[in-house]
Tab-separated table of C-alpha atoms in Angstrom:
chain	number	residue	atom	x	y	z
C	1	UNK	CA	0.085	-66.214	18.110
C	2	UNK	CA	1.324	-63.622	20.860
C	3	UNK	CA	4.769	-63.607	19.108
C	4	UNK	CA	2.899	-63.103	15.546
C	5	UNK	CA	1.039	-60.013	17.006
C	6	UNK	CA	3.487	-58.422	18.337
C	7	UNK	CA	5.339	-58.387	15.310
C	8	UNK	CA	3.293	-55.801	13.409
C	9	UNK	CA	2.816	-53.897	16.552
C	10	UNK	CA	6.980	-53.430	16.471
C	11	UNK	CA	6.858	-52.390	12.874
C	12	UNK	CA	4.110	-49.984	13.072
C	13	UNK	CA	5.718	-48.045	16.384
C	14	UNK	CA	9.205	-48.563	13.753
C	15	UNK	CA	6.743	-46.529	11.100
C	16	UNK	CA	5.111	-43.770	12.802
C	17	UNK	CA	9.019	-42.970	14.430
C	18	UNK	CA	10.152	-43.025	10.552
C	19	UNK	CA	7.101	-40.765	9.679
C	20	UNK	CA	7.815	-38.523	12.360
C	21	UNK	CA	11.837	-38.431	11.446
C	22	UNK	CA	10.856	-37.824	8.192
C	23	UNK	CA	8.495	-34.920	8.950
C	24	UNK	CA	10.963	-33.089	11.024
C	25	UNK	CA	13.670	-33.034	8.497
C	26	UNK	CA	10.505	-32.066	5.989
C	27	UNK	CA	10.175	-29.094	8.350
C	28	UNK	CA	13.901	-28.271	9.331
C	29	UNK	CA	13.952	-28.105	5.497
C	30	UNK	CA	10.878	-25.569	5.052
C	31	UNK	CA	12.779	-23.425	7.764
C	32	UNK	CA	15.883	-23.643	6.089
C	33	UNK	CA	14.602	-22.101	3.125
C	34	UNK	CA	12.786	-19.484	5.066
C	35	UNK	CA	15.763	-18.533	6.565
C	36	UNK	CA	18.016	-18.510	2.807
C	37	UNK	CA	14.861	-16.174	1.620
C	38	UNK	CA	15.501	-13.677	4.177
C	39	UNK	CA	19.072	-14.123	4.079
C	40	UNK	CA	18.454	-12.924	0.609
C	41	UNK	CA	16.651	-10.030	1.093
C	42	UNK	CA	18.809	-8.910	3.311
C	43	UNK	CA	21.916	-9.487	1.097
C	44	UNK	CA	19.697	-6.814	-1.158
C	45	UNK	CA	18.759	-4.649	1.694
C	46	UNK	CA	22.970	-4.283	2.030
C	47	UNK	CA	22.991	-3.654	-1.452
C	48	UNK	CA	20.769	-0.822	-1.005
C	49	UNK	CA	22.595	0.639	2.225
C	50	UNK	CA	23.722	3.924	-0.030
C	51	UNK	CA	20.224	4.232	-1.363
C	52	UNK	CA	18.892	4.364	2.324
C	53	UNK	CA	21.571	6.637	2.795
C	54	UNK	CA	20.878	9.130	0.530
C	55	UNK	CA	17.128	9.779	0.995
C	56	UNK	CA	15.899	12.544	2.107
C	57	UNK	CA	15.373	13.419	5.517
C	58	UNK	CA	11.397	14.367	4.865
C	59	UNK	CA	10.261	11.292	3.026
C	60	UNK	CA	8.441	9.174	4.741
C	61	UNK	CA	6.740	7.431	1.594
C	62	UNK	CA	9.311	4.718	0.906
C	63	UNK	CA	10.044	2.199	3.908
C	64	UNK	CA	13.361	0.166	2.428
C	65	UNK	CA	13.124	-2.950	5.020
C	66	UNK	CA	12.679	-6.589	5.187
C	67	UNK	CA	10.051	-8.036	7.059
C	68	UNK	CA	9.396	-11.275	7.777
C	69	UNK	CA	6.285	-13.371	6.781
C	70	UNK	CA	5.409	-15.930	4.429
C	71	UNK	CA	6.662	-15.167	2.444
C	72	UNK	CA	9.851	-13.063	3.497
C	73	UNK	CA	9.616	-9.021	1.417
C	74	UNK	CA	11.971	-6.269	1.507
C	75	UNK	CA	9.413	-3.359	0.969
C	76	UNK	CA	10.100	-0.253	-1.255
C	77	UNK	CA	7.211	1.135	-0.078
C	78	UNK	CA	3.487	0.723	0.281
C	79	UNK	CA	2.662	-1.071	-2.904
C	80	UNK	CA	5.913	-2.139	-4.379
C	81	UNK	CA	8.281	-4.948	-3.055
C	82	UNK	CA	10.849	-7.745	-3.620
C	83	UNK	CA	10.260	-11.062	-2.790
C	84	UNK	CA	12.074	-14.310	-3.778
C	85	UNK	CA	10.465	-16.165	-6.624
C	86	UNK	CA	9.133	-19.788	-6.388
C	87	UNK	CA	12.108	-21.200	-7.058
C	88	UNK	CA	13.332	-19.497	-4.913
C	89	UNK	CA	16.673	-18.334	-6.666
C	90	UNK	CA	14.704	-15.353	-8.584
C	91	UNK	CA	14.734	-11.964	-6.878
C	92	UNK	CA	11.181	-10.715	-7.947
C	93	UNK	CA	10.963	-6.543	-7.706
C	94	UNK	CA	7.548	-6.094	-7.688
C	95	UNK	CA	4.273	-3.711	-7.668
C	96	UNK	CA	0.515	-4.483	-6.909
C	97	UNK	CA	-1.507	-2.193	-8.711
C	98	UNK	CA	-5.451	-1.992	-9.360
C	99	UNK	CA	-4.990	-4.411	-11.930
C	100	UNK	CA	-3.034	-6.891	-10.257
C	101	UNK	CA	0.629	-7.670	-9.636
C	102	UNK	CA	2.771	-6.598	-12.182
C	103	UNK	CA	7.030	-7.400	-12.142
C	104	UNK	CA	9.043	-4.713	-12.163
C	105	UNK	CA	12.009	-6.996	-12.467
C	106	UNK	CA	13.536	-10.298	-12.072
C	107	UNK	CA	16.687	-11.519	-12.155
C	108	UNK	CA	19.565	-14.336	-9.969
C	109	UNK	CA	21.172	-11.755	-9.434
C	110	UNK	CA	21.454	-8.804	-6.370
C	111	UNK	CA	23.079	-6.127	-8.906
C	112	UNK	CA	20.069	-5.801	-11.234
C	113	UNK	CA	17.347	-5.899	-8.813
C	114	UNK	CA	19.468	-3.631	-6.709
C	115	UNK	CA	19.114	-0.817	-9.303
C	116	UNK	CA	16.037	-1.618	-10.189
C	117	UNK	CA	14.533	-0.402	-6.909
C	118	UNK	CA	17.385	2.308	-6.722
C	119	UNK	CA	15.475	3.518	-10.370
C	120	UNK	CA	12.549	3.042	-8.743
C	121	UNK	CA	12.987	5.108	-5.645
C	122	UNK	CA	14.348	7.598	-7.803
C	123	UNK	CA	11.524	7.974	-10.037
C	124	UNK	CA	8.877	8.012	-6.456
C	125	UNK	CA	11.813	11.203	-5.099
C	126	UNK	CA	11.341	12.700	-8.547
C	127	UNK	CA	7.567	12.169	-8.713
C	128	UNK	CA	7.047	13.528	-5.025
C	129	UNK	CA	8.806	16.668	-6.208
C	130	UNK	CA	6.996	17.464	-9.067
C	131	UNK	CA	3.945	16.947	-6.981
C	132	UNK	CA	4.521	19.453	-4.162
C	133	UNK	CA	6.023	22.044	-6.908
C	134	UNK	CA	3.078	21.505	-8.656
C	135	UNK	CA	0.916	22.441	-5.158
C	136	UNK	CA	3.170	25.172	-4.059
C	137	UNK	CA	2.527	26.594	-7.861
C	138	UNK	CA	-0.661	26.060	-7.566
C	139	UNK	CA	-0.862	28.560	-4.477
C	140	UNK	CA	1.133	31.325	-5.784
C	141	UNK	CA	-1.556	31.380	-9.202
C	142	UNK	CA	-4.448	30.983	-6.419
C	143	UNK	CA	-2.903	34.096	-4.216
C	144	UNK	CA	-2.094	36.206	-7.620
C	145	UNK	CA	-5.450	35.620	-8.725
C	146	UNK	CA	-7.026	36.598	-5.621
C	147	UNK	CA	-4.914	39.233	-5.295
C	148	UNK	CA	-5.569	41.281	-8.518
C	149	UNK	CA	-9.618	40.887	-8.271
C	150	UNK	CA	-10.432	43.674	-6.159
C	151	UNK	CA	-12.857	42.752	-3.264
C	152	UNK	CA	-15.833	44.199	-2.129
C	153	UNK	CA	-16.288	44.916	1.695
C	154	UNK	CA	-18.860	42.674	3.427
C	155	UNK	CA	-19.380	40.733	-0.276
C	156	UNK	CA	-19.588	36.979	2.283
C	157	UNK	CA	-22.055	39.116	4.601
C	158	UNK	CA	-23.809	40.240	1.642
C	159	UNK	CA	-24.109	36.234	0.068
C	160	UNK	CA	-25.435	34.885	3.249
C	161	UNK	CA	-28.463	37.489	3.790
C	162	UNK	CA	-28.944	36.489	0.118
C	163	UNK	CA	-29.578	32.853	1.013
C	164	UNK	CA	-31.127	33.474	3.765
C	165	UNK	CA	-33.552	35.580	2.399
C	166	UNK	CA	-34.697	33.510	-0.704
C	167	UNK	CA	-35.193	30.176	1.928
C	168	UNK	CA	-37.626	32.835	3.978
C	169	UNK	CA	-39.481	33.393	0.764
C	170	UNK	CA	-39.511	29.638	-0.167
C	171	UNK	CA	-41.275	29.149	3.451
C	172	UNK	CA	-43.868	31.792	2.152
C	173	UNK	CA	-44.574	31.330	-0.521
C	174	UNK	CA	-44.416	26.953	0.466
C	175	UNK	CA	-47.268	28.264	3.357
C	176	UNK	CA	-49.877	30.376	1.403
C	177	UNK	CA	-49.873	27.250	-1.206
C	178	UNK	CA	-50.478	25.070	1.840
C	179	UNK	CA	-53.006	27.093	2.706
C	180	UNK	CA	-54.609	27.567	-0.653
C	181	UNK	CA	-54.805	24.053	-1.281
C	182	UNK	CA	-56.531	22.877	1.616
C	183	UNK	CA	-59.007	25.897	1.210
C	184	UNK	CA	-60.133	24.042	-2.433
C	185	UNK	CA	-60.293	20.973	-1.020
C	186	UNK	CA	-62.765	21.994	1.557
C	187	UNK	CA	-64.821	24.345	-0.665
């Protein structure tokens, strides 16, 4: 009966080394495509070297880099990025809104993702442009405007005795009510 117990004792240390083979290659696997994803990305971040290249020297909006995690991005910027897709074959270029994630583009390809995000970044340069010409017009109207309305001396001066003035009343006025009111209740 020794012998006969010893048997399944052999076959269940056999087992749990199979089990633990089997998990390792599991994992080595898992890492393996973790490392192909961000392989990937950075196959697309070379794509991209002459966009990087040609931004300009003041933007610090867009970030153009992979970094790691689970899963592996290359970030356009804040909001917007390109990730590998569940099948990981699928470039995914995409953009998390208020609404939710919405794909900007997809493709097996680097070349169509690539401009994709070169559109993209174009259209944030563009966008950032129009933006601070839009301020900096904004200004000029502001000064003109300013400008041609003569000002009176002392008009801020003038506003703040004004306020003051009318809360010093309130007070008053606030008091002899007080004061009245208290002089019908006792009477």
């Amino acid at each position: 009966m020794a012998l006969g117990k010893s048997k399944p004792v052999a076959d269940l240390q056999r087992a749990l080394r199979d089990v633990r083979i089997a998990h390792a290659e599991r994992n080595d696997g898992v890492v393996e495509l973790r490392e192909a994803e961000q392989a990937r990305l950075e196959l697309l971040a070379e794509a991209l070297e002459g966009v990087f290249d040609g931004l300009p020297q003041d933007n610090e909006q867009l970030l153009l880099g992979v970094l790691p995690g689970q899963p592996p991005r290359f970030w356009v910027d804040a909001t917007s990025f390109v990730m590998m897709a569940r099948d990981k074959r699928h470039y995914q270029f995409a953009k998390d809104t208020r609404l939710g994630r919405t794909v900007l583009a997809e493709s097996v390809s680097v070349d169509p993702i690539a401009d994709a995000v070169t559109r993209y970044v174009a259209e944030r340069i563009v966008e950032r442009e129009q933006l601070i010409e839009a301020d900096w017009l904004a200004q000029t109207i502001r000064k003109r405007r300013n400008g041609a309305a003569p000002s009176r001396p002392g008009g801020e001066n003038q506003a703040v005795i004004w306020g003051l003035s009318g809360f010093g009343l309130g007070m008053i006025a606030g008091m002899f009510l007080l004061v009245a009111y208290a002089w019908f209740m006792a009477g």
